[in-house]
Coordinates of C-alpha atoms in Angstrom, one line a residue:
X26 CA 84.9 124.3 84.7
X27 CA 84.5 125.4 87.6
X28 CA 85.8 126.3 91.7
X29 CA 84.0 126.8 94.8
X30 CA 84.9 126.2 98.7
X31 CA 82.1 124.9 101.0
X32 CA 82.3 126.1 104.6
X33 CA 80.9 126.0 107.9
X34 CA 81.8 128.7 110.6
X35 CA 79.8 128.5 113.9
X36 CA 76.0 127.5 113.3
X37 CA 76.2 129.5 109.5
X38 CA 77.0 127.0 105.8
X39 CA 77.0 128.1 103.1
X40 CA 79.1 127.5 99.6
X41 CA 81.0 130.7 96.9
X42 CA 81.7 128.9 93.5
X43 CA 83.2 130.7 90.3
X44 CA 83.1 129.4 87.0
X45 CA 83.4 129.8 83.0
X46 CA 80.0 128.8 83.0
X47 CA 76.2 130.5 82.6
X48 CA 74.4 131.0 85.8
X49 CA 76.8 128.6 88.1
X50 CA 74.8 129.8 91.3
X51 CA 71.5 127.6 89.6
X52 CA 73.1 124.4 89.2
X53 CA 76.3 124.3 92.0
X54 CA 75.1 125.4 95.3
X55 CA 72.9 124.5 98.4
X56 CA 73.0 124.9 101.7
X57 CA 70.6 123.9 104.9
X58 CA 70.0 125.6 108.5
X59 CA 71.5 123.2 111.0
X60 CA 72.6 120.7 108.1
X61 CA 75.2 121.6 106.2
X62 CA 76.1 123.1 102.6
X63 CA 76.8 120.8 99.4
X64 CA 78.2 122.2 95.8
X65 CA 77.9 119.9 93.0
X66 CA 80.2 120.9 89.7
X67 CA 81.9 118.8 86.5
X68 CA 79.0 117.2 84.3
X69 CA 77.4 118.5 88.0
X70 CA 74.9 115.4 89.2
X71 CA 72.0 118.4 90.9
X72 CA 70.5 115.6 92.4
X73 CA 73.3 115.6 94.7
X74 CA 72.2 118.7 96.7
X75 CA 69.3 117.4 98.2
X76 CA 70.7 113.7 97.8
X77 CA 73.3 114.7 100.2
X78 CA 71.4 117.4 102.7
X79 CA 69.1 114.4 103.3
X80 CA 71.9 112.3 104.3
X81 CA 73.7 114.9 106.4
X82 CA 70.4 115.8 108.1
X83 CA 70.0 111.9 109.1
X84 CA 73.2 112.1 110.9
X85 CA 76.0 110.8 108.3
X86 CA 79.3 112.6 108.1
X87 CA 80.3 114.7 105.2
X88 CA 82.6 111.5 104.5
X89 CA 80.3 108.9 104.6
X90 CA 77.7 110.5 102.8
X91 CA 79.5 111.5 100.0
X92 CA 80.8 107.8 99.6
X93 CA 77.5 106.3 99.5
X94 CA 76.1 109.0 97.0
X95 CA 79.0 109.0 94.7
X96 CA 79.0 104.9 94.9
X97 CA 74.9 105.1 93.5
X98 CA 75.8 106.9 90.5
X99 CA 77.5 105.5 87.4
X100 CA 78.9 109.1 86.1
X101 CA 80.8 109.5 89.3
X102 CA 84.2 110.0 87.6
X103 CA 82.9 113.1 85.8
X104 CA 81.9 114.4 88.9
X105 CA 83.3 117.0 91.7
X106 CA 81.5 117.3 94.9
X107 CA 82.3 119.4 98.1
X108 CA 80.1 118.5 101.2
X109 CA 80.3 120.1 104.7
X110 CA 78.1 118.9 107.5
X111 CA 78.0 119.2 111.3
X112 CA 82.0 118.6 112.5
X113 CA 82.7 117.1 108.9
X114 CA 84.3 117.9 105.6
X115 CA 84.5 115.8 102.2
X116 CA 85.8 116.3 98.7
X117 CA 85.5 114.3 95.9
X118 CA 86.9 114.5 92.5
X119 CA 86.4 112.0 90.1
X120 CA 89.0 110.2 87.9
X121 CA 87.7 111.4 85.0
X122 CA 87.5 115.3 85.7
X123 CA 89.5 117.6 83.5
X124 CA 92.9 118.7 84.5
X125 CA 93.9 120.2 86.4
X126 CA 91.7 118.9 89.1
X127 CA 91.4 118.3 92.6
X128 CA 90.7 119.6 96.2
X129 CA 91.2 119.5 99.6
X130 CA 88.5 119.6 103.1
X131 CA 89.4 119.9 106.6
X132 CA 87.2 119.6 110.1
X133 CA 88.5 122.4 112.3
X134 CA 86.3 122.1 115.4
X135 CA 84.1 125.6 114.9
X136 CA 85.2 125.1 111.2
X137 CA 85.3 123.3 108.5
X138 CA 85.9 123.5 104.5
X139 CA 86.1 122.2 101.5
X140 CA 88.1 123.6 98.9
X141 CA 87.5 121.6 94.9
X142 CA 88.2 123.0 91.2
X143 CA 88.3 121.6 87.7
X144 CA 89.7 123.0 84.4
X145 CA 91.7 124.9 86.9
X146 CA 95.4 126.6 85.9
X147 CA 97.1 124.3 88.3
X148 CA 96.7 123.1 92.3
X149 CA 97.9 126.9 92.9
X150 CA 94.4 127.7 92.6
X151 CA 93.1 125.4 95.4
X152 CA 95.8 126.2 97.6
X153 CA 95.4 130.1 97.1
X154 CA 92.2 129.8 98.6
X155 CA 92.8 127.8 101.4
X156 CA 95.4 130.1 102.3
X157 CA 92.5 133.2 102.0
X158 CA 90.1 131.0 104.3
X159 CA 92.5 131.0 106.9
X160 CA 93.8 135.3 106.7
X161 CA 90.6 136.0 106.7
X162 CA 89.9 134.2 110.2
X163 CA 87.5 136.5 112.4
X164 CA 85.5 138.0 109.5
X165 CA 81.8 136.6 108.6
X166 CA 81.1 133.7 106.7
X167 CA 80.2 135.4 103.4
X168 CA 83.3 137.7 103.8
X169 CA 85.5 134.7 103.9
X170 CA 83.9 132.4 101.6
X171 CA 84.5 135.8 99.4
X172 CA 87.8 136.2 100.0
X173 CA 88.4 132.4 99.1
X174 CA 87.2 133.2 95.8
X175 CA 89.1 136.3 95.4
X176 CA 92.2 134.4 96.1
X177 CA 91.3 131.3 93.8
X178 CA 90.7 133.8 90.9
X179 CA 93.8 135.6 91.1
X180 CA 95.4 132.7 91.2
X181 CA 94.2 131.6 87.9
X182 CA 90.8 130.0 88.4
X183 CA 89.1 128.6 85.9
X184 CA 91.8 128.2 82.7
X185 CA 88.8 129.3 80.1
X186 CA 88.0 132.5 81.5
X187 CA 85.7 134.3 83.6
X188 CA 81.8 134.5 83.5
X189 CA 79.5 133.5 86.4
X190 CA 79.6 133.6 90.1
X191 CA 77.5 132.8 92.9
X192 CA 77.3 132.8 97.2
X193 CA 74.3 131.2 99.0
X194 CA 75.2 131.2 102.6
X195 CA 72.7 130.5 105.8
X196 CA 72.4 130.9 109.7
X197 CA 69.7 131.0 112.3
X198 CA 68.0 134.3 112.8
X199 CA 70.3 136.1 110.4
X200 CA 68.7 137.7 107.0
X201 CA 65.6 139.9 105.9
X202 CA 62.7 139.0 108.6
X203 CA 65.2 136.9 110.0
X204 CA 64.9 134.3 107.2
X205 CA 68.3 132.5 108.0
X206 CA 69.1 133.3 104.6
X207 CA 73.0 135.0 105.7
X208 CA 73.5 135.5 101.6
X209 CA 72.0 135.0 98.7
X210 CA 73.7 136.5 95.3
X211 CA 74.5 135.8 91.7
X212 CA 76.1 137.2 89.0
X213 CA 75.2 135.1 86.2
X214 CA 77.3 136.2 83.1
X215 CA 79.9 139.7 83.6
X216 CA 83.2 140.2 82.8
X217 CA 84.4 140.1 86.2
X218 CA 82.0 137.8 88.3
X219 CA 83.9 138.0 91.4
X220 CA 84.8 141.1 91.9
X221 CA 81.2 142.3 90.9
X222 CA 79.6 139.5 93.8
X223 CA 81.8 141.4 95.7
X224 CA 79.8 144.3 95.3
X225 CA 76.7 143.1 95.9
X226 CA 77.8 141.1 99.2
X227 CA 78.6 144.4 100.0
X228 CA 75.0 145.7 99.2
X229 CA 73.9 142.8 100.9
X230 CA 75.4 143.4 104.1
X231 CA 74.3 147.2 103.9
X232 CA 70.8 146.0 103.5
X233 CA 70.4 143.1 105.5
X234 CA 73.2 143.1 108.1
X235 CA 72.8 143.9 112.1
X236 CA 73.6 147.1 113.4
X237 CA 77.4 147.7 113.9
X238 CA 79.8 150.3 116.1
X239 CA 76.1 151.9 116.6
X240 CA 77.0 155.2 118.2
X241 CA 74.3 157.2 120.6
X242 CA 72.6 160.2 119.0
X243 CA 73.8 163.2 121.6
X244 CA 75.5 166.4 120.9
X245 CA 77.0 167.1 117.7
X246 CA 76.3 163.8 116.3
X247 CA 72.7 164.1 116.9
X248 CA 73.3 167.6 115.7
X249 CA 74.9 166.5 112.5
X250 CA 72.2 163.5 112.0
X251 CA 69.3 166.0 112.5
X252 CA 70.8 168.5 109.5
X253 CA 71.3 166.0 107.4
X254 CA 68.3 164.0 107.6
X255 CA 66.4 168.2 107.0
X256 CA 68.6 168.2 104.1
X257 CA 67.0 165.2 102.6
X258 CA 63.2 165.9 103.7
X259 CA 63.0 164.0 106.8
X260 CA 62.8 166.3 109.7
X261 CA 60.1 166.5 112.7
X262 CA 60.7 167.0 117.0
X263 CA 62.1 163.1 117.2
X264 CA 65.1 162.3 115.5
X265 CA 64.9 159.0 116.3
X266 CA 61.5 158.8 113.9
X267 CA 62.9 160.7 111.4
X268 CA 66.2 158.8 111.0
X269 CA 63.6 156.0 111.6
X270 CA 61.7 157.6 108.3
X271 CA 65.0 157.8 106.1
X272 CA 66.5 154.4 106.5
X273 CA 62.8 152.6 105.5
X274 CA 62.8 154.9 102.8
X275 CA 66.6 153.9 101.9
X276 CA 65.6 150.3 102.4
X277 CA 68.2 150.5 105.8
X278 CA 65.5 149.2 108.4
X279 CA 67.6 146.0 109.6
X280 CA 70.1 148.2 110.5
X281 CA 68.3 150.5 112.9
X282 CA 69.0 150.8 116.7
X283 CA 67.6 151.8 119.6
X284 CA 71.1 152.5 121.1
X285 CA 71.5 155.2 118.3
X286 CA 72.9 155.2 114.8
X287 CA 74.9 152.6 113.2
X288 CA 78.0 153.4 111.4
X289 CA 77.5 152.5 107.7
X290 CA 73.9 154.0 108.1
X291 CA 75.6 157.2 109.1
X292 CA 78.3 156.6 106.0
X293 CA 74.9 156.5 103.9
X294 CA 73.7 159.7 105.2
X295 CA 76.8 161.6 104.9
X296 CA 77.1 160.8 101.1
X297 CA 73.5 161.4 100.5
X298 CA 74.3 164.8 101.4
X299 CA 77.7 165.2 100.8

């Protein structure tokens, strides 16, 4: 019913799953700061999530772990599990899963994945995505866990249809009030769940990212920021405090720098007073 990839890149897990399904993102996904990242899907077992954290934070492999919890529980041939840990990758689909079924996981040194889907159109869906994983090389983790899905999707994804989707990635220091939450979205039931949680990682990023291609406020810029930023109510002798003013009030905070403006802030003023 359902297809997800579970990844690690650098010190940041985290798990994208798509499904036919209500709400996937509250049953399939979890994901733990200097742990690893676990989804659990088919007749999904959500004991699993913390089952198998606990085991990866104790210092098992993704392998290992996911052996010895799938060996405790009697409905393991209904079950699909992806499970990514630190320099480790497992998948498991059970014997009993609808067709088509399967997956595929791979330890890359600074990355690692696993790829799983059930009640899929065929294995093109699986290896759609792993193709996306690796184009998408040198792009964040949510990006790429993103573009997985995308690709599994378009592929076919899940043979019923399209309803749910979720992402729950983390990272040290990343995140509102540097939480380590990296992302954190669902779209529980829409006619296009993937290409709408592509929107809101979008948001999300606008919101909650770090500054990027920040540019220094001097001469026209700094011209151009202060007229704007007048134009929307927000004026005063520092420009710094007002631009300071506008992004709190546009929720754009985590993206401010003392270096000068960052680009998609200035995007977000230029519309706002386009």
């Amino acid at each position: 019913m359902t297809f997800s990839i579970v990844a690690r890149q650098g010190e940041a897990y985290g798990v994208a799953v798509a499904s036919k399904f209500l709400a996937v993102g509250a049953v399939v996904p979890a994901a733990r700061i200097g742990v690893g990242a676990v989804a659990t899907q088919s007749f999904a077992r959500v004991a699993y999530l913390d089952e198998l954290l606990g085991r990866l934070a104790a210092g098992e492999a993704a392998d290992a772990a996911l052996a010895a919890a799938t060996a405790l529980d009697d409905g393991r041939q209904t079950r699909q599990v992806g499970v990514v840990g630190v320099g480790s990758a497992a998948s498991f689909t059970g014997s009993e899963c609808n067709a088509w079924a399967g997956g595929v996981a791979r330890d890359e040194g600074d990355t690692a994945y696993a790829i799983q889907g059930n009640i899929l159109t065929g294995p093109e869906v699986v290896e759609a995505m792993e193709r996306a994983w690796h184009a998408s090389a040198g792009q964040s983790l949510p990006q790429r866990l993103h573009a997985a899905l995308v690709a599994g999707d378009e592929a076919g994804g899940d043979s019923r249809g399209r309803q749910s989707a979720s992402m729950y990635a983390v990272e040290p220091g990343s995140g509102y009030d540097a939480s380590g939450v990296l992302a954190d979205l669902r779209v529980d039931d829409h006619a296009a769940p993937v290409t709408e949680l592509g929107r809101l990682l979008s948001e999300w990023e606008m919101y909650f990212g770090a500054p990027e291609d920040v540019q220094p406020l001097e001469g026209d810029l700094a011209d151009e920021v202060r007229s704007g930023l007048a134009r929307l109510g927000f004026s005063g002798d520092d420009l710094a405090t007002a631009l300071a003013d506008w992004a709190g009030n546009a929720n754009y905070e985590a993206r401010l720098s003392p270096e000068g403006i960052d680009r998609r802030v200035l995007e977000a003023l230029r519309a706002a007073t386009a």
